[in-house]
Coordinates of C-alpha atoms and ligand atoms in Angstrom, one line a residue:
M1428 CA 11.8 26.4 -1.3
I1429 CA 8.0 26.7 -0.7
A1430 CA 8.2 30.4 -1.7
E1431 CA 10.1 29.4 -4.8
A1432 CA 7.5 26.8 -5.7
V1433 CA 4.7 29.3 -5.2
A1434 CA 6.5 31.9 -7.4
A1435 CA 7.0 29.3 -10.1
G1436 CA 3.3 28.3 -10.0
V1437 CA 4.1 24.8 -8.9
L1438 CA 2.3 25.2 -5.6
I1439 CA -0.9 27.3 -5.1
P1440 CA -1.3 28.6 -1.6
L1441 CA -4.6 27.6 0.0
D1442 CA -6.3 29.8 2.6
H1443 CA -3.9 29.7 5.5
A1444 CA -6.5 30.7 8.0
K1445 CA -8.5 27.6 7.1
R1446 CA -5.5 25.3 6.2
P1447 CA -2.2 26.6 7.6
G1448 CA 0.8 25.5 5.6
C1449 CA -1.3 23.8 2.9
Y1450 CA -0.8 24.0 -0.9
L1451 CA -2.4 22.7 -4.0
H1452 CA -0.3 21.2 -6.9
R1453 CA -1.8 20.5 -10.3
S1454 CA 0.1 17.9 -12.3
N1455 CA 0.3 17.6 -16.0
P1456 CA -3.0 16.0 -17.0
N1457 CA -1.1 13.2 -18.7
D1458 CA 0.7 12.4 -15.4
V1459 CA -1.8 11.5 -12.7
A1460 CA -1.0 7.9 -11.6
R1461 CA 1.6 5.2 -11.6
T1462 CA 2.4 3.9 -15.1
E1463 CA 3.0 0.2 -14.6
N1464 CA 3.5 -0.4 -18.3
L1465 CA 6.5 2.0 -18.2
T1466 CA 8.0 0.6 -15.0
M1467 CA 11.0 -1.7 -15.7
V1468 CA 13.1 -4.1 -13.7
C1469 CA 16.5 -4.1 -15.4
T1470 CA 18.4 -7.2 -14.3
P1471 CA 21.1 -8.9 -16.4
T1472 CA 18.7 -11.7 -17.4
R1473 CA 14.9 -11.5 -18.1
E1474 CA 14.4 -14.5 -15.8
E1475 CA 15.6 -12.5 -12.7
A1476 CA 12.8 -10.0 -13.3
G1477 CA 10.3 -12.8 -14.0
P1478 CA 7.1 -13.1 -15.8
T1479 CA 5.2 -10.4 -13.9
N1480 CA 7.6 -7.5 -14.5
N1481 CA 8.5 -5.5 -17.5
W1482 CA 12.2 -6.1 -18.3
L1483 CA 14.9 -4.1 -20.1
A1484 CA 18.6 -5.0 -20.4
P1485 CA 20.6 -2.8 -18.1
D1486 CA 23.4 -1.6 -20.4
E1487 CA 21.1 -0.5 -23.2
T1488 CA 18.7 1.1 -20.8
Y1489 CA 21.4 3.1 -19.0
A1490 CA 22.6 4.3 -22.5
K1491 CA 19.1 5.2 -23.6
L1492 CA 18.3 7.1 -20.4
R1493 CA 21.7 8.8 -20.5
G1494 CA 20.7 10.1 -23.9
W1495 CA 17.4 11.5 -22.6
L1496 CA 18.9 12.9 -19.4
G1497 CA 22.1 14.4 -20.7
G1498 CA 21.7 18.2 -20.5
S1499 CA 18.1 17.9 -19.5
M1500 CA 18.6 19.8 -16.3
R1501 CA 20.4 22.8 -18.0
G1502 CA 18.8 26.0 -16.7
R1503 CA 16.9 24.1 -14.0
T1504 CA 17.8 23.6 -10.3
M1505 CA 19.0 20.2 -9.4
Y1506 CA 18.0 19.2 -5.8
V1507 CA 20.2 16.6 -4.0
V1508 CA 17.9 14.8 -1.5
P1509 CA 19.6 12.6 1.0
Y1510 CA 17.0 10.6 3.1
I1511 CA 16.6 7.7 5.5
M1512 CA 13.9 5.1 5.2
G1513 CA 13.2 4.1 8.7
P1514 CA 14.1 5.6 12.1
A1515 CA 17.6 7.1 12.2
G1516 CA 20.1 4.6 13.5
S1517 CA 17.7 1.6 13.4
P1518 CA 19.2 -1.7 12.0
F1519 CA 16.1 -1.8 9.8
S1520 CA 16.8 1.6 8.1
K1521 CA 18.5 2.4 4.8
V1522 CA 19.8 5.5 3.2
G1523 CA 19.0 6.8 -0.3
V1524 CA 20.0 9.9 -2.2
E1525 CA 17.7 11.2 -4.9
L1526 CA 18.8 13.8 -7.5
T1527 CA 15.8 15.5 -9.0
D1528 CA 15.0 18.6 -11.0
S1529 CA 11.4 18.8 -9.5
I1530 CA 10.9 21.2 -6.6
Y1531 CA 7.5 19.4 -6.0
V1532 CA 9.4 16.1 -5.7
A1533 CA 12.0 17.6 -3.4
L1534 CA 9.4 19.2 -1.1
S1535 CA 7.3 16.0 -1.1
M1536 CA 10.4 14.0 -0.1
G1537 CA 10.7 16.3 2.9
T1538 CA 7.3 15.1 4.1
M1539 CA 7.5 11.5 3.1
T1540 CA 11.1 10.7 4.3
R1541 CA 13.5 11.6 7.1
M1542 CA 15.3 14.0 4.8
G1543 CA 18.5 15.9 5.2
S1544 CA 21.6 15.9 7.4
A1545 CA 20.4 13.0 9.5
A1546 CA 20.8 10.8 6.4
L1547 CA 24.3 12.1 5.7
E1548 CA 25.2 11.4 9.3
M1549 CA 23.9 7.9 9.1
L1550 CA 25.7 7.2 5.9
G1551 CA 29.0 8.5 7.1
D1552 CA 31.8 7.2 4.8
S1553 CA 29.8 4.2 3.6
D1554 CA 28.7 4.0 0.0
D1555 CA 25.8 1.7 0.9
F1556 CA 22.9 3.9 -0.3
N1557 CA 20.3 3.8 -3.0
R1558 CA 21.2 5.9 -6.0
G1559 CA 18.1 7.7 -7.4
L1560 CA 18.1 9.9 -10.4
H1561 CA 14.9 11.7 -11.4
G1562 CA 14.6 13.9 -14.5
T1563 CA 11.3 15.5 -15.3
L1564 CA 12.3 16.1 -18.9
D1565 CA 9.3 17.4 -20.8
V1566 CA 6.7 15.2 -19.0
S1567 CA 6.1 13.4 -22.2
P1568 CA 4.8 9.8 -22.0
E1569 CA 7.2 9.2 -24.9
R1570 CA 10.2 9.8 -22.6
R1571 CA 8.6 8.3 -19.5
L1572 CA 10.4 5.3 -18.0
I1573 CA 10.8 4.2 -14.3
C1574 CA 13.8 1.9 -14.3
H1575 CA 15.2 -0.2 -11.5
F1576 CA 18.7 -1.7 -11.4
P1577 CA 18.6 -3.9 -8.3
Q1578 CA 22.2 -5.2 -8.7
D1579 CA 23.4 -1.5 -8.6
N1580 CA 20.9 -0.3 -6.0
T1581 CA 20.0 2.3 -8.5
I1582 CA 16.8 3.9 -9.9
W1583 CA 16.5 6.2 -12.9
S1584 CA 13.1 7.7 -13.5
T1585 CA 12.2 10.0 -16.4
G1586 CA 9.3 12.0 -17.8
S1587 CA 6.9 11.9 -14.8
G1588 CA 6.4 13.9 -11.7
Y1589 CA 3.7 11.6 -10.2
G1590 CA 4.5 10.5 -6.6
G1591 CA 4.7 6.8 -7.2
N1592 CA 6.9 7.3 -10.2
A1593 CA 9.0 10.3 -9.0
L1594 CA 9.4 10.1 -5.2
L1595 CA 12.0 7.4 -5.6
S1596 CA 12.0 6.6 -1.9
K1597 CA 8.6 5.0 -2.0
K1598 CA 7.5 2.4 -4.5
C1599 CA 10.9 2.3 -6.3
F1600 CA 13.2 2.0 -3.3
A1601 CA 11.1 0.9 -0.3
L1602 CA 9.4 -1.8 -2.3
R1603 CA 11.0 -2.8 -5.6
I1604 CA 14.7 -2.4 -4.7
A1605 CA 14.1 -3.2 -1.0
S1606 CA 12.3 -6.5 -1.9
W1607 CA 15.4 -7.5 -3.7
L1608 CA 17.7 -6.5 -0.8
A1609 CA 15.3 -8.2 1.6
R1610 CA 15.7 -11.5 -0.2
E1611 CA 19.5 -11.2 0.0
E1612 CA 19.4 -10.2 3.6
Q1613 CA 16.5 -12.5 4.8
W1614 CA 13.8 -10.0 5.6
L1615 CA 10.6 -8.8 3.9
A1616 CA 9.8 -5.4 2.2
E1617 CA 6.0 -5.4 1.8
H1618 CA 3.1 -3.2 0.6
M1619 CA 1.5 -3.3 4.1
M1620 CA 0.1 -0.9 6.6
I1621 CA 1.0 -1.5 10.3
V1622 CA -1.4 -0.8 13.1
G1623 CA -1.5 -1.3 16.9
L1624 CA -4.9 -2.3 18.4
E1625 CA -5.1 -1.5 22.1
S1626 CA -7.7 -3.3 24.2
P1627 CA -9.6 -1.6 27.1
Q1628 CA -7.2 -3.7 29.3
G1629 CA -4.3 -1.9 27.8
E1630 CA -2.8 -4.8 25.8
T1631 CA -1.7 -3.9 22.2
T1632 CA -1.7 -6.3 19.3
Y1633 CA 0.1 -5.3 16.1
V1634 CA -1.0 -6.4 12.7
A1635 CA 0.3 -5.8 9.2
A1636 CA -2.1 -5.8 6.2
A1637 CA -1.4 -5.9 2.5
F1638 CA -4.0 -4.5 0.2
P1639 CA -3.6 -3.3 -3.4
S1640 CA -3.4 0.5 -4.0
A1641 CA -6.5 2.5 -3.1
C1642 CA -8.3 -0.4 -1.3
G1643 CA -8.3 1.2 2.2
K1644 CA -4.9 0.6 3.9
T1645 CA -4.8 4.2 5.0
N1646 CA -8.3 4.1 6.4
L1647 CA -7.7 0.9 8.2
A1648 CA -4.4 2.2 9.7
M1649 CA -6.2 5.2 11.1
L1650 CA -9.5 3.6 12.0
T1651 CA -11.9 5.2 14.5
P1652 CA -13.5 2.5 16.8
P1653 CA -17.3 2.3 16.7
R1654 CA -19.1 4.0 19.6
S1655 CA -20.0 0.6 21.1
M1656 CA -16.3 -0.3 21.4
K1657 CA -15.4 2.1 24.2
G1658 CA -11.9 1.7 25.5
W1659 CA -10.4 0.3 22.2
K1660 CA -7.7 2.4 20.7
V1661 CA -6.1 2.2 17.3
R1662 CA -2.6 3.5 16.8
T1663 CA -1.0 3.9 13.3
V1664 CA 2.6 2.7 12.7
G1665 CA 2.4 2.9 8.9
D1666 CA -0.1 3.3 6.2
D1667 CA 1.5 1.8 3.0
I1668 CA 4.9 0.0 3.5
A1669 CA 6.3 -2.3 6.1
W1670 CA 9.9 -3.6 6.4
L1671 CA 9.8 -6.8 8.5
R1672 CA 12.6 -8.6 10.2
I1673 CA 12.9 -11.6 12.4
G1674 CA 13.6 -10.5 15.9
P1675 CA 15.7 -12.2 18.7
D1676 CA 12.4 -13.8 20.0
G1677 CA 11.9 -15.6 16.6
G1678 CA 8.9 -13.4 15.8
L1679 CA 8.4 -10.9 13.0
W1680 CA 9.1 -7.2 13.8
A1681 CA 8.0 -4.3 11.6
I1682 CA 8.9 -0.7 10.9
N1683 CA 7.3 1.8 8.7
P1684 CA 10.2 3.2 6.5
E1685 CA 8.2 6.3 5.6
F1686 CA 7.7 9.6 7.4
G1687 CA 4.4 10.8 5.9
Y1688 CA 1.3 9.6 4.1
F1689 CA 0.6 9.9 0.4
G1690 CA -3.1 9.1 0.5
V1691 CA -6.0 9.0 -1.9
A1692 CA -8.3 12.1 -1.3
P1693 CA -11.5 11.2 -3.1
G1694 CA -13.8 9.2 -0.7
T1695 CA -11.9 10.5 2.4
N1696 CA -14.4 12.1 4.8
E1697 CA -15.3 12.3 8.5
K1698 CA -16.9 8.9 8.4
S1699 CA -14.4 7.0 6.3
N1700 CA -11.3 8.6 8.0
H1701 CA -11.8 11.2 10.6
N1702 CA -8.2 11.1 11.6
A1703 CA -7.0 11.7 8.0
M1704 CA -9.3 14.8 7.8
K1705 CA -7.5 16.1 10.9
M1706 CA -4.1 15.2 9.6
M1707 CA -4.5 17.2 6.4
A1708 CA -5.8 20.3 8.2
R1709 CA -2.2 21.7 8.0
N1710 CA 1.2 21.3 6.4
T1711 CA -0.2 19.3 3.5
I1712 CA 0.4 19.3 -0.3
F1713 CA -2.8 18.4 -2.1
T1714 CA -2.4 17.1 -5.7
N1715 CA -5.1 17.3 -8.3
V1716 CA -8.0 18.0 -5.9
A1717 CA -10.5 20.8 -6.7
M1718 CA -10.3 24.2 -5.1
T1719 CA -13.2 26.1 -3.6
P1720 CA -13.8 29.9 -4.2
D1721 CA -12.6 30.6 -0.7
G1722 CA -9.3 28.8 -1.1
D1723 CA -10.1 25.5 0.4
V1724 CA -10.1 22.0 -1.1
W1725 CA -12.9 19.8 -2.4
W1726 CA -13.2 16.2 -3.8
E1727 CA -15.9 13.7 -4.5
G1728 CA -17.0 12.0 -1.3
I1729 CA -15.8 14.8 1.0
D1730 CA -18.4 15.8 3.7
Q1731 CA -19.7 19.0 2.2
P1732 CA -21.7 19.2 -1.1
P1733 CA -19.8 21.0 -3.9
P1734 CA -20.0 24.7 -3.8
E1735 CA -21.5 26.4 -6.9
N1736 CA -18.2 27.7 -8.3
L1737 CA -15.3 25.3 -8.0
I1738 CA -12.0 25.2 -9.9
D1739 CA -11.5 21.6 -11.0
W1740 CA -8.2 19.6 -10.8
Q1741 CA -7.1 21.0 -14.2
G1742 CA -7.7 24.6 -13.1
R1743 CA -10.9 25.0 -15.1
P1744 CA -14.2 26.5 -13.7
W1745 CA -16.5 23.7 -12.6
R1746 CA -20.2 23.6 -11.6
P1747 CA -22.1 20.8 -9.8
D1748 CA -23.9 20.0 -13.1
A1749 CA -20.7 19.7 -15.1
G1750 CA -21.1 15.9 -15.5
V1751 CA -17.4 15.3 -14.9
K1752 CA -15.5 14.8 -11.7
A1753 CA -14.0 18.0 -10.1
A1754 CA -11.1 16.2 -8.4
H1755 CA -9.1 13.5 -10.2
P1756 CA -10.1 10.0 -8.9
N1757 CA -6.4 9.5 -7.9
A1758 CA -6.0 13.0 -6.3
R1759 CA -3.7 12.8 -3.3
F1760 CA -2.8 14.4 0.0
T1761 CA 0.8 14.4 1.2
S1762 CA 0.9 14.9 5.0
P1763 CA 3.5 14.5 7.7
M1764 CA 2.8 11.4 9.9
R1765 CA 3.3 13.6 12.9
N1766 CA 0.0 15.2 12.0
N1767 CA -1.8 11.9 12.6
P1768 CA -3.8 12.3 15.9
V1769 CA -3.6 8.5 16.5
L1770 CA 0.1 8.0 15.6
S1771 CA 1.7 5.1 17.5
P1772 CA 4.2 6.2 20.1
H1773 CA 6.4 3.4 18.7
V1774 CA 6.9 4.7 15.2
D1775 CA 10.5 5.7 16.0
D1776 CA 11.4 2.5 17.9
P1777 CA 14.6 1.2 16.2
Q1778 CA 13.5 -2.4 16.7
G1779 CA 10.0 -1.9 15.3
V1780 CA 6.8 -3.5 16.7
P1781 CA 6.0 -7.2 17.0
I1782 CA 3.6 -8.5 14.4
S1783 CA 0.9 -11.0 15.6
A1784 CA -1.0 -11.2 12.3
I1785 CA -0.5 -10.7 8.6
I1786 CA -3.7 -9.8 6.7
F1787 CA -4.1 -10.1 3.0
G1788 CA -7.1 -8.3 1.4
G1789 CA -8.5 -7.2 -1.9
R1790 CA -11.6 -5.7 -3.4
R1791 CA -13.8 -8.7 -4.3
A1792 CA -17.5 -8.4 -5.1
A1793 CA -17.9 -12.2 -4.6
T1794 CA -16.2 -15.4 -3.4
V1795 CA -13.9 -14.1 -0.6
P1796 CA -15.6 -14.1 2.9
L1797 CA -15.3 -11.2 5.3
V1798 CA -12.5 -13.0 7.0
L1799 CA -10.6 -16.3 6.6
E1800 CA -7.8 -17.6 8.7
S1801 CA -5.1 -19.8 7.0
H1802 CA -4.4 -23.3 8.4
D1803 CA -0.7 -22.6 8.6
W1804 CA 2.1 -20.4 7.1
T1805 CA 2.3 -22.2 3.8
H1806 CA -1.5 -22.0 3.3
G1807 CA -1.2 -18.3 4.3
V1808 CA 1.4 -17.8 1.6
L1809 CA -1.0 -19.5 -0.8
M1810 CA -3.7 -17.0 0.2
G1811 CA -1.4 -14.1 -0.4
A1812 CA 0.1 -15.5 -3.6
T1813 CA -3.3 -16.0 -5.2
M1814 CA -5.2 -13.0 -3.9
G1815 CA -7.1 -11.0 -6.5
S1816 CA -8.5 -7.5 -6.5
E1817 CA -10.5 -5.3 -8.8
T1818 CA -8.3 -2.5 -10.1
T1819 CA -8.4 1.1 -8.9
A1820 CA -7.4 4.6 -10.2
A1821 CA -4.0 4.4 -8.5
A1822 CA -2.5 3.0 -11.7
V1823 CA -3.2 4.1 -15.3
G1824 CA -5.6 1.6 -17.0
Q1825 CA -9.1 0.1 -16.7
V1826 CA -10.7 0.4 -13.3
G1827 CA -12.7 -2.5 -11.7
V1828 CA -11.3 -5.5 -13.5
L1829 CA -10.2 -8.5 -11.4
R1830 CA -6.5 -9.2 -11.5
R1831 CA -4.3 -11.5 -9.4
D1832 CA -2.2 -9.2 -7.2
P1833 CA 0.0 -11.4 -5.1
M1834 CA 0.6 -10.0 -1.6
A1835 CA -0.5 -6.6 -3.2
M1836 CA 3.0 -6.7 -4.7
L1837 CA 2.3 -7.3 -8.4
P1838 CA 3.5 -3.8 -9.4
F1839 CA 6.1 -3.6 -6.7
C1840 CA 8.1 -6.9 -6.5
G1841 CA 11.6 -6.1 -7.8
Y1842 CA 12.4 -9.7 -8.9
N1843 CA 10.9 -13.0 -10.1
M1844 CA 7.5 -13.6 -8.5
G1845 CA 8.1 -17.3 -8.1
D1846 CA 11.4 -16.6 -6.2
Y1847 CA 9.5 -14.1 -4.1
F1848 CA 7.0 -16.8 -3.1
A1849 CA 9.9 -19.1 -2.3
H1850 CA 11.4 -16.3 -0.1
W1851 CA 8.2 -16.1 1.8
L1852 CA 8.2 -19.8 2.4
A1853 CA 11.8 -19.7 3.5
M1854 CA 11.0 -16.9 6.0
G1855 CA 8.3 -19.1 7.4
K1856 CA 10.9 -21.8 8.2
L1857 CA 13.1 -19.2 9.9
L1858 CA 10.4 -17.8 12.1
R1859 CA 10.1 -19.6 15.4
K1860 CA 7.0 -17.6 16.3
P1861 CA 5.3 -16.9 13.0
P1862 CA 2.3 -14.5 13.0
K1863 CA -1.1 -16.0 12.0
I1864 CA -2.1 -15.2 8.4
F1865 CA -5.7 -14.0 7.5
M1866 CA -7.5 -12.9 4.4
V1867 CA -10.2 -10.3 4.5
N1868 CA -12.7 -8.8 2.1
W1869 CA -14.6 -5.6 3.1
F1870 CA -16.1 -5.3 -0.4
R1871 CA -18.3 -8.3 -0.9
K1872 CA -21.7 -7.5 -2.4
D1873 CA -25.2 -9.0 -2.3
G1874 CA -27.3 -9.9 -5.3
D1875 CA -28.5 -6.3 -5.6
G1876 CA -24.9 -4.9 -5.7
R1877 CA -25.0 -3.6 -2.1
F1878 CA -22.0 -4.0 0.2
L1879 CA -22.7 -6.8 2.7
W1880 CA -20.4 -5.3 5.4
P1881 CA -20.4 -1.6 6.5
G1882 CA -16.6 -1.4 6.5
Y1883 CA -14.5 1.5 7.8
G1884 CA -14.5 1.7 11.7
E1885 CA -16.7 -1.4 11.9
N1886 CA -13.7 -3.4 10.5
L1887 CA -12.4 -3.3 14.1
R1888 CA -14.9 -6.0 14.8
V1889 CA -13.2 -8.3 12.4
L1890 CA -9.7 -7.4 13.8
R1891 CA -10.9 -8.2 17.3
W1892 CA -11.9 -11.7 16.1
M1893 CA -8.4 -12.1 14.9
I1894 CA -7.1 -11.0 18.3
D1895 CA -9.4 -13.6 19.9
R1896 CA -8.0 -16.2 17.6
I1897 CA -4.4 -15.2 18.4
D1898 CA -5.1 -15.2 22.2
G1899 CA -7.1 -18.5 22.0
R1900 CA -10.5 -17.1 22.9
A1901 CA -12.3 -17.9 19.6
R1902 CA -12.5 -21.3 17.9
G1903 CA -13.7 -20.4 14.4
V1904 CA -15.4 -22.8 12.0
E1905 CA -13.6 -24.9 9.4
A1906 CA -14.7 -23.9 5.9
T1907 CA -12.2 -26.1 3.8
V1908 CA -10.5 -23.0 2.4
G1909 CA -9.7 -21.7 5.8
L1910 CA -11.4 -20.9 9.2
V1911 CA -14.3 -18.4 9.4
P1912 CA -15.8 -16.9 12.5
D1913 CA -18.8 -18.5 14.2
P1914 CA -21.2 -15.5 14.0
A1915 CA -21.5 -15.7 17.8
E1916 CA -17.8 -14.9 18.0
L1917 CA -18.1 -11.5 16.4
D1918 CA -19.0 -8.5 18.6
L1919 CA -21.9 -7.0 16.6
K1920 CA -23.3 -4.7 19.3
G1921 CA -24.7 -1.5 17.9
L1922 CA -24.6 -2.8 14.3
A1923 CA -27.8 -3.1 12.2
L1924 CA -26.9 -6.2 10.2
S1925 CA -29.4 -8.9 9.2
P1926 CA -28.5 -12.5 10.2
D1927 CA -28.8 -13.4 6.5
G1928 CA -26.5 -10.7 5.4
L1929 CA -23.9 -11.7 8.0
R1930 CA -24.2 -15.4 6.9
E1931 CA -23.8 -14.3 3.3
S1932 CA -20.7 -12.2 4.1
L1933 CA -19.0 -15.1 6.0
K1934 CA -19.9 -17.8 3.4
A1935 CA -17.2 -19.7 1.5
D1936 CA -19.2 -21.1 -1.4
R1937 CA -17.9 -24.4 -2.7
G1938 CA -18.6 -23.7 -6.4
E1939 CA -17.1 -20.2 -6.2
W1940 CA -14.0 -21.5 -4.5
K1941 CA -13.6 -24.3 -7.0
A1942 CA -13.5 -21.6 -9.7
E1943 CA -11.1 -19.5 -7.5
M1944 CA -8.7 -22.4 -7.1
A1945 CA -8.8 -23.1 -10.8
A1946 CA -8.1 -19.4 -11.6
A1947 CA -5.2 -19.6 -9.0
G1948 CA -3.9 -22.6 -11.0
D1949 CA -4.0 -20.6 -14.2
F1950 CA -2.1 -17.8 -12.5
F1951 CA 0.5 -20.2 -11.2
R1952 CA 1.1 -21.6 -14.7
K1953 CA 1.9 -18.0 -15.8
I1954 CA 4.5 -17.8 -13.0
G1955 CA 6.2 -20.9 -14.5
P1956 CA 9.2 -22.9 -13.4
T1957 CA 10.1 -20.7 -10.4
L1958 CA 6.8 -21.4 -8.6
P1959 CA 7.6 -23.3 -5.4
D1960 CA 6.1 -26.9 -5.4
P1961 CA 4.6 -26.6 -1.9
L1962 CA 2.2 -23.8 -3.1
E1963 CA 1.0 -25.8 -6.0
A1964 CA 0.6 -28.9 -3.8
I1965 CA -1.5 -27.1 -1.2
R1966 CA -3.6 -25.4 -4.0
H1967 CA -4.2 -28.9 -5.4
A1968 CA -5.1 -30.3 -1.9
I1969 CA -7.7 -27.6 -1.4
A1970 CA -9.2 -28.0 -4.8
G1971 CA -9.4 -31.8 -4.1
A1972 CA -11.1 -31.2 -0.8
L1973 CA -13.6 -28.9 -2.4
D1974 CA -14.3 -31.6 -5.1
G1975 CA -14.6 -34.3 -2.5
G1976 CA -16.7 -32.3 -0.1
G1977 CA -14.0 -32.8 2.5
G1978 CA -13.2 -30.6 5.5
R1979 CA -9.8 -29.2 6.3
A1980 CA -7.3 -29.4 3.4
A1981 CA -4.0 -30.3 5.1
G1982 CA -1.2 -27.7 5.0
S1983 CA 2.4 -28.5 5.2
Ligands
OXD33 C1 0.3 4.3 -3.4 C2 0.0 3.2 -4.4 O1 0.4 5.4 -3.8 O2 0.0 2.0 -3.9 O3 0.5 3.9 -2.2 O4 -0.2 3.5 -5.6
MN34 MN1 0.6 1.9 -1.9

């Protein structure tokens, strides 16, 4: 199939001495990111999809797409792609079958999922599988729709070859449809990475973290510990999606349903993600990166300066003074997880790994401290439900505007957002050993627009404070909107950070948080009648405590 894709010009071989098994794919320039405005949840009623999703009526939508798809694969090859999300045979795992006329999609599915006969074996005679239909059509935005029919466990996607629109296993099945199934079956399907943090004493703590697209989940999942933290090891379980179930111990257990990583290339380098650089040294499909004259890849933020004569992501000659980017800002690498040098030995465990902390994070220039611990589960759900982030290039639209992105699921929750919050609260009641919930912000800036925290590997310092909280070694300081570290509780050895800068990064400013809680209230009003009362009650209590200058706002 690779040879066919090369012959058709879909894949361009890179220099196999430098990058064995690596290829470049250039997409249609009108098809480079997820199109949230063309992504639909097609439930019988609009209310089931809720106020944060685009909705279309199922019958009309099937009819319309049948019209577009009928005969559209004539003369093309149709690939039948059976796949498993999750380890074969795990009670967490689910089967999907995607029909597609894109060889790029079929090949990418082979990297991103456990594809092939294992899926058919797991399925057996059952008809319990996700039905995915993907037709590239003429890649026209006029005939581009990504439609989810949760009641039918079905996805029909047309007019786009972009990963998040066309690899139906990923955002479409493992998040939108799975979030629906998860509510019915009492589990959680989340936009979270999963990582194991092994101490020098050999104890591993697993955490799951939800960040919006292109906010550093992959980097955090593959983090290289700073030099001063000898003996600490970071082991990746997943970099984008977590399926979480309540285990026999009453705790939360997680698997990564995927088999590979579909990561953002620009900004990835030896410092930001040494392990990703190693991972994509072989067997990787690069999409919309630039190509060097000697058959290698280049993007903005890679370690080497741009060579004189590059070919840009659209296949045009490019020089360093071109004044435009050589790689698309949402250029991607698709690599098998087996290439990750710090892959967790537990990625195939059928029962998953036990989660001790859930982390919510966003890209916030102000307001949100480096780390904040919630008072309890309900308060943690409030943190997740109201989290905001500045938008990135992963979706079509303006970059850098603040939007509320609950649990980083705004574009991925397959049903009514208020019902989703209620499901989170209900899960908290079922958990006898709930994980702690934290909020983090690696992106806070000082008055001159400089980042206050160095980020990347140094984020392990913050994760270690969380472990100290989990294990009862750190007390933290009450900041009304949650608990922040006492600066003395953070290991800052080897880090050049001014005490003022650190204080600034840990601050929860009363005025900023009053505005934050008011904005959260506005967002809740948009959710409407399905918003669970306990969330509004706790938001109100915190807003009141901020007004009254009080300490801890009581959770429930
Ligand atoms: C992704 C995304 O590709 O979130 O993971 O857009
Ligand atoms: Mn993602």
